[in-house]
Amino acid sequence: MRHVRKSYWLTRVADHMGYKAACIQMGALGTRSENIDRAVALIDKTDADLVVLPELFTHCRDFKAGEPIPGPTTEVFARLAREKGSYIVMGSVLEVDEHRRMFNTSVLIDRRGTICARYRKIHLFSYRSGEKRSLIAGTDVVAARTKLGIIGLSICYDLRFPELYRALVQKGAEIIVCPAAWPSPRLEHWIALNRARAIENQCYFIGCNQVGTPAPAATFVGGSMITDPWGETIVAAGNAEAIITAVIDVDSVNEIRKEYTFLNDIVAF
C-alpha cells in the first residue's frame, strides 16, 4: 500500500512558504502499460504537491492509440492523486472523442482525483512528424484556478508561440506547465524558450520533457527545468531519467507583477 501524505500544503500556502512542484522526466520506452507503471512508480518517489509528466508519456508518436477522457489512464492517475494528496498534470495523452477525432490532450487532476482541466494542444507539430496529419488541433486557451494558484496549460510545440502564453496570463496564469517530447538537436531552443516565457509573463514555468529514444527517428533530450518569474532556472535535469523539484511561491509572482508592471504596458497592434 502506498504511503498517503497528510494534507499539510494548505498550511504552507497560507504561511506564504510555497509548495513543492516536481517534473517526472521519463521516456515512453515500453508498452503503454509499462509506461504507465513507470510513471506511477516515479510519482510514488516524490511528495510534491504538483507533479508534471511529459507529453505522450504513455505511447509516444503512436497516433492510433487514443482513448477517451475520462478513461482508463485518467482513472489510474486520479486514484494516485487521491492517495498522495497531489495535483497531477498528466503531461499529455492521445484523446479520442465521441466522433473518433484524435487530440493531443493534457489533463490536470486535483488532489481529490477530479479532472479539473483539460487542454487540447493548439499548435500541432508538422516538421517530420505525423502529428499535424493525424490529430485535430485544439482551440481553447486553458488556465485552471486551483488551491496551488492559477495553472496555465500548454504542450511542447506551443512553446514557440508566445501569443498563447500571453493569453494564459490574461486568464490569470501564475504557473504555466509545458509537458514536452522535445528532440535532442534543439536543446538550446528549449532552454531559451522556457526562460523567455517565464520572463515575459512574470510567472513560474515548468517544462517537463521526455528522455531517451522510443523509436529510431526520435531521441528526446531531457533537460526538464523549473524557471522562476525572473527567468532564473531553479533546477534542471540532465539527459537521463530524473525527478526534479522546486518550491513554488505564488505570492512572489503577484509581488513581482505589482512592483514591475510590465504586463500593464502591453500594446495591442
Tab-separated table of C-alpha atoms in Angstrom:
chain	number	residue	atom	x	y	z
A	1	MET	CA	0.000	0.000	0.000
A	2	ARG	CA	1.295	3.435	-0.914
A	3	HIS	CA	2.058	5.971	1.746
A	4	VAL	CA	-0.702	8.577	1.981
A	5	ARG	CA	0.626	12.036	2.762
A	6	LYS	CA	-1.027	14.314	5.254
A	7	SER	CA	-2.667	17.332	3.644
A	8	TYR	CA	-0.293	19.908	5.059
A	9	TRP	CA	0.202	22.023	1.947
A	10	LEU	CA	-2.765	24.291	2.722
A	11	THR	CA	-0.943	25.490	5.827
A	12	ARG	CA	2.212	26.084	3.856
A	13	VAL	CA	0.400	28.121	1.213
A	14	ALA	CA	-1.360	30.140	3.909
A	15	ASP	CA	2.007	30.872	5.529
A	16	HIS	CA	3.430	32.068	2.176
A	17	MET	CA	6.152	29.431	2.312
A	18	GLY	CA	5.292	27.967	-1.059
A	19	TYR	CA	4.801	24.360	-2.089
A	20	LYS	CA	6.803	21.719	-3.895
A	21	ALA	CA	6.468	21.058	-7.625
A	22	ALA	CA	8.075	18.122	-9.410
A	23	CYS	CA	8.897	17.208	-13.004
A	24	ILE	CA	8.927	13.498	-13.772
A	25	GLN	CA	11.440	13.241	-16.628
A	26	MET	CA	10.939	9.849	-18.267
A	27	GLY	CA	10.670	8.242	-21.679
A	28	ALA	CA	7.827	6.337	-23.313
A	29	LEU	CA	10.199	3.418	-23.886
A	30	GLY	CA	7.906	0.440	-23.278
A	31	THR	CA	4.341	-0.598	-23.897
A	32	ARG	CA	1.504	1.657	-22.796
A	33	SER	CA	1.029	-0.429	-19.647
A	34	GLU	CA	4.757	-0.425	-18.869
A	35	ASN	CA	4.976	3.334	-19.348
A	36	ILE	CA	2.028	3.957	-17.043
A	37	ASP	CA	3.529	1.664	-14.401
A	38	ARG	CA	6.848	3.509	-14.677
A	39	ALA	CA	5.182	6.898	-14.307
A	40	VAL	CA	3.285	5.724	-11.214
A	41	ALA	CA	6.474	4.306	-9.668
A	42	LEU	CA	8.320	7.591	-10.208
A	43	ILE	CA	5.474	9.701	-8.806
A	44	ASP	CA	5.458	7.446	-5.757
A	45	LYS	CA	9.021	8.621	-5.038
A	46	THR	CA	8.066	12.262	-4.561
A	47	ASP	CA	5.926	14.105	-2.027
A	48	ALA	CA	5.375	17.081	-4.325
A	49	ASP	CA	2.070	18.957	-4.245
A	50	LEU	CA	2.149	19.495	-8.024
A	51	VAL	CA	3.517	16.727	-10.259
A	52	VAL	CA	4.054	17.145	-14.013
A	53	LEU	CA	4.587	14.310	-16.512
A	54	PRO	CA	5.929	14.672	-20.091
A	55	GLU	CA	3.997	14.847	-23.335
A	56	LEU	CA	2.729	11.498	-24.663
A	57	PHE	CA	4.357	9.660	-21.780
A	58	THR	CA	2.166	6.580	-22.295
A	59	HIS	CA	2.662	5.975	-26.021
A	60	CYS	CA	4.954	8.304	-27.876
A	61	ARG	CA	4.195	9.055	-31.512
A	62	ASP	CA	1.705	6.206	-31.941
A	63	PHE	CA	-1.105	8.316	-33.350
A	64	LYS	CA	-3.569	5.403	-33.420
A	65	ALA	CA	-3.519	4.667	-29.700
A	66	GLY	CA	-6.166	7.098	-28.499
A	67	GLU	CA	-8.567	6.684	-25.588
A	68	PRO	CA	-11.474	8.651	-24.126
A	69	ILE	CA	-11.104	11.193	-21.326
A	70	PRO	CA	-12.104	10.291	-18.693
A	71	GLY	CA	-10.865	6.804	-19.402
A	72	PRO	CA	-8.594	4.023	-18.163
A	73	THR	CA	-5.421	6.117	-17.958
A	74	THR	CA	-7.016	9.092	-16.245
A	75	GLU	CA	-8.532	6.666	-13.713
A	76	VAL	CA	-5.060	5.388	-12.785
A	77	PHE	CA	-3.766	8.881	-12.082
A	78	ALA	CA	-6.971	10.034	-10.405
A	79	ARG	CA	-6.513	7.270	-7.835
A	80	LEU	CA	-2.862	8.198	-7.431
A	81	ALA	CA	-3.713	11.880	-6.941
A	82	ARG	CA	-6.173	10.952	-4.188
A	83	GLU	CA	-3.700	8.637	-2.482
A	84	LYS	CA	-0.890	11.186	-2.483
A	85	GLY	CA	-2.980	14.307	-1.979
A	86	SER	CA	-1.280	15.868	-5.017
A	87	TYR	CA	-2.266	17.660	-8.173
A	88	ILE	CA	-1.054	15.737	-11.239
A	89	VAL	CA	-0.592	17.119	-14.738
A	90	MET	CA	-0.865	14.083	-16.990
A	91	GLY	CA	1.638	15.525	-19.464
A	92	SER	CA	-0.440	14.532	-22.423
A	93	VAL	CA	-2.211	11.505	-23.810
A	94	LEU	CA	-3.911	10.831	-27.121
A	95	GLU	CA	-7.597	11.539	-26.627
A	96	VAL	CA	-10.294	10.149	-28.910
A	97	ASP	CA	-13.680	11.832	-28.702
A	98	GLU	CA	-17.176	10.575	-29.473
A	99	HIS	CA	-16.692	11.465	-33.171
A	100	ARG	CA	-13.458	9.413	-33.346
A	101	ARG	CA	-11.401	12.584	-33.632
A	102	MET	CA	-7.962	12.438	-32.038
A	103	PHE	CA	-6.331	15.168	-29.915
A	104	ASN	CA	-3.045	15.568	-28.039
A	105	THR	CA	-4.516	16.380	-24.638
A	106	SER	CA	-3.124	17.430	-21.271
A	107	VAL	CA	-5.188	16.658	-18.167
A	108	LEU	CA	-4.954	18.341	-14.770
A	109	ILE	CA	-6.206	16.203	-11.891
A	110	ASP	CA	-6.729	17.714	-8.450
A	111	ARG	CA	-5.893	16.142	-5.091
A	112	ARG	CA	-9.389	14.638	-4.836
A	113	GLY	CA	-8.885	12.767	-8.098
A	114	THR	CA	-11.156	15.074	-10.100
A	115	ILE	CA	-10.300	16.215	-13.615
A	116	CYS	CA	-10.315	19.983	-13.145
A	117	ALA	CA	-8.914	20.992	-16.555
A	118	ARG	CA	-8.302	19.530	-19.977
A	119	TYR	CA	-6.243	21.213	-22.690
A	120	ARG	CA	-6.078	20.076	-26.319
A	121	LYS	CA	-2.805	21.062	-27.983
A	122	ILE	CA	-3.362	24.063	-30.231
A	123	HIS	CA	-0.098	24.080	-32.223
A	124	LEU	CA	0.440	20.696	-33.884
A	125	PHE	CA	3.977	19.869	-34.999
A	126	SER	CA	4.432	19.497	-38.757
A	127	TYR	CA	8.200	19.087	-39.249
A	128	ARG	CA	8.936	15.399	-39.944
A	129	SER	CA	6.005	14.357	-37.804
A	130	GLY	CA	2.621	12.789	-38.336
A	131	GLU	CA	1.050	14.865	-35.593
A	132	LYS	CA	-0.499	17.538	-37.783
A	133	ARG	CA	-1.722	14.969	-40.316
A	134	SER	CA	-3.192	12.633	-37.718
A	135	LEU	CA	-4.615	14.849	-34.981
A	136	ILE	CA	-7.084	17.687	-34.580
A	137	ALA	CA	-5.846	20.981	-33.126
A	138	GLY	CA	-7.484	22.326	-30.008
A	139	THR	CA	-8.949	25.823	-29.901
A	140	ASP	CA	-9.299	26.701	-26.213
A	141	VAL	CA	-6.771	28.504	-24.008
A	142	VAL	CA	-6.947	26.778	-20.620
A	143	ALA	CA	-5.965	28.186	-17.223
A	144	ALA	CA	-7.341	26.451	-14.126
A	145	ARG	CA	-7.907	28.123	-10.770
A	146	THR	CA	-6.629	25.751	-8.073
A	147	LYS	CA	-5.559	25.836	-4.428
A	148	LEU	CA	-1.973	25.982	-5.724
A	149	GLY	CA	-2.583	29.051	-7.874
A	150	ILE	CA	-3.851	29.567	-11.396
A	151	ILE	CA	-2.200	26.939	-13.592
A	152	GLY	CA	-1.923	27.504	-17.354
A	153	LEU	CA	-1.625	24.505	-19.663
A	154	SER	CA	0.439	24.129	-22.835
A	155	ILE	CA	2.203	21.313	-24.697
A	156	CYS	CA	5.638	21.108	-26.374
A	157	TYR	CA	5.496	22.906	-29.778
A	158	ASP	CA	3.236	25.546	-28.204
A	159	LEU	CA	6.441	26.825	-26.611
A	160	ARG	CA	7.407	28.539	-29.879
A	161	PHE	CA	4.252	30.677	-29.945
A	162	PRO	CA	4.345	33.459	-27.318
A	163	GLU	CA	0.821	34.618	-28.084
A	164	LEU	CA	-0.609	31.560	-26.348
A	165	TYR	CA	1.291	32.334	-23.150
A	166	ARG	CA	0.205	35.952	-23.135
A	167	ALA	CA	-3.367	34.706	-23.477
A	168	LEU	CA	-2.802	32.393	-20.492
A	169	VAL	CA	-1.547	35.307	-18.397
A	170	GLN	CA	-4.581	37.344	-19.420
A	171	LYS	CA	-6.594	34.487	-17.895
A	172	GLY	CA	-4.580	34.955	-14.700
A	173	ALA	CA	-1.988	32.180	-15.028
A	174	GLU	CA	0.669	32.293	-12.285
A	175	ILE	CA	2.255	28.928	-13.029
A	176	ILE	CA	2.485	27.597	-16.587
A	177	VAL	CA	3.308	23.992	-17.401
A	178	CYS	CA	4.680	22.683	-20.682
A	179	PRO	CA	4.939	18.893	-20.964
A	180	ALA	CA	7.066	18.029	-23.982
A	181	ALA	CA	8.693	15.441	-26.208
A	182	TRP	CA	11.427	17.854	-27.331
A	183	PRO	CA	14.146	16.418	-29.578
A	184	SER	CA	17.867	16.488	-28.924
A	185	PRO	CA	19.022	18.732	-31.824
A	186	ARG	CA	17.178	21.732	-30.368
A	187	LEU	CA	18.149	21.673	-26.692
A	188	GLU	CA	19.321	25.321	-26.711
A	189	HIS	CA	15.957	26.408	-28.121
A	190	TRP	CA	14.208	24.532	-25.315
A	191	ILE	CA	16.277	26.245	-22.637
A	192	ALA	CA	15.963	29.716	-24.151
A	193	LEU	CA	12.225	29.471	-24.723
A	194	ASN	CA	11.470	28.139	-21.231
A	195	ARG	CA	13.294	31.108	-19.737
A	196	ALA	CA	11.776	33.591	-22.186
A	197	ARG	CA	8.217	32.501	-21.416
A	198	ALA	CA	8.865	32.906	-17.686
A	199	ILE	CA	10.464	36.338	-18.112
A	200	GLU	CA	7.935	37.869	-20.484
A	201	ASN	CA	4.961	36.612	-18.462
A	202	GLN	CA	6.459	37.045	-14.966
A	203	CYS	CA	5.411	33.556	-13.929
A	204	TYR	CA	6.778	30.195	-12.883
A	205	PHE	CA	7.361	27.994	-15.906
A	206	ILE	CA	7.581	24.205	-15.607
A	207	GLY	CA	8.935	22.429	-18.677
A	208	CYS	CA	8.800	18.637	-18.320
A	209	ASN	CA	10.430	16.766	-21.178
A	210	GLN	CA	10.720	13.179	-22.303
A	211	VAL	CA	14.122	11.496	-22.420
A	212	GLY	CA	15.520	8.573	-24.388
A	213	THR	CA	14.919	7.017	-27.794
A	214	PRO	CA	11.473	5.399	-28.053
A	215	ALA	CA	11.874	4.982	-31.835
A	216	PRO	CA	14.871	5.073	-34.217
A	217	ALA	CA	13.955	8.527	-35.521
A	218	ALA	CA	13.058	10.050	-32.150
A	219	THR	CA	15.575	10.884	-29.433
A	220	PHE	CA	14.386	13.247	-26.726
A	221	VAL	CA	16.799	15.489	-24.922
A	222	GLY	CA	15.505	15.697	-21.369
A	223	GLY	CA	16.591	18.978	-19.821
A	224	SER	CA	13.369	19.399	-17.850
A	225	MET	CA	13.507	22.659	-15.940
A	226	ILE	CA	11.608	24.836	-13.494
A	227	THR	CA	12.075	28.558	-14.008
A	228	ASP	CA	11.070	31.385	-11.678
A	229	PRO	CA	9.325	34.662	-12.639
A	230	TRP	CA	12.718	36.379	-13.060
A	231	GLY	CA	13.693	33.815	-15.684
A	232	GLU	CA	16.191	32.155	-13.374
A	233	THR	CA	16.465	28.383	-13.654
A	234	ILE	CA	15.756	26.995	-10.178
A	235	VAL	CA	16.501	23.391	-11.128
A	236	ALA	CA	17.181	21.449	-14.327
A	237	ALA	CA	17.624	17.807	-15.271
A	238	GLY	CA	20.260	16.249	-17.489
A	239	ASN	CA	19.688	13.702	-20.246
A	240	ALA	CA	18.684	10.729	-18.080
A	241	GLU	CA	15.510	9.741	-16.276
A	242	ALA	CA	15.116	12.016	-13.282
A	243	ILE	CA	12.791	13.689	-10.806
A	244	ILE	CA	13.476	17.366	-10.207
A	245	THR	CA	11.715	19.522	-7.627
A	246	ALA	CA	11.474	23.185	-6.705
A	247	VAL	CA	9.488	25.350	-4.321
A	248	ILE	CA	6.790	27.476	-5.962
A	249	ASP	CA	5.911	30.708	-4.162
A	250	VAL	CA	2.850	32.098	-5.913
A	251	ASP	CA	2.918	35.218	-3.722
A	252	SER	CA	6.217	36.175	-5.374
A	253	VAL	CA	4.524	36.188	-8.781
A	254	ASN	CA	1.984	38.736	-7.634
A	255	GLU	CA	4.621	40.807	-5.840
A	256	ILE	CA	6.851	40.950	-8.929
A	257	ARG	CA	3.947	41.855	-11.197
A	258	LYS	CA	2.871	44.591	-8.787
A	259	GLU	CA	6.368	46.065	-8.489
A	260	TYR	CA	7.369	45.725	-12.161
A	261	THR	CA	4.184	46.445	-14.063
A	262	PHE	CA	5.424	45.317	-17.486
A	263	LEU	CA	2.215	43.416	-18.190
A	264	ASN	CA	0.245	46.668	-17.836
A	265	ASP	CA	2.229	48.203	-20.696
A	266	ILE	CA	1.142	45.739	-23.378
A	267	VAL	CA	0.100	47.462	-26.591
A	268	ALA	CA	-2.305	45.723	-28.961
A	269	PHE	CA	-1.307	46.103	-32.616
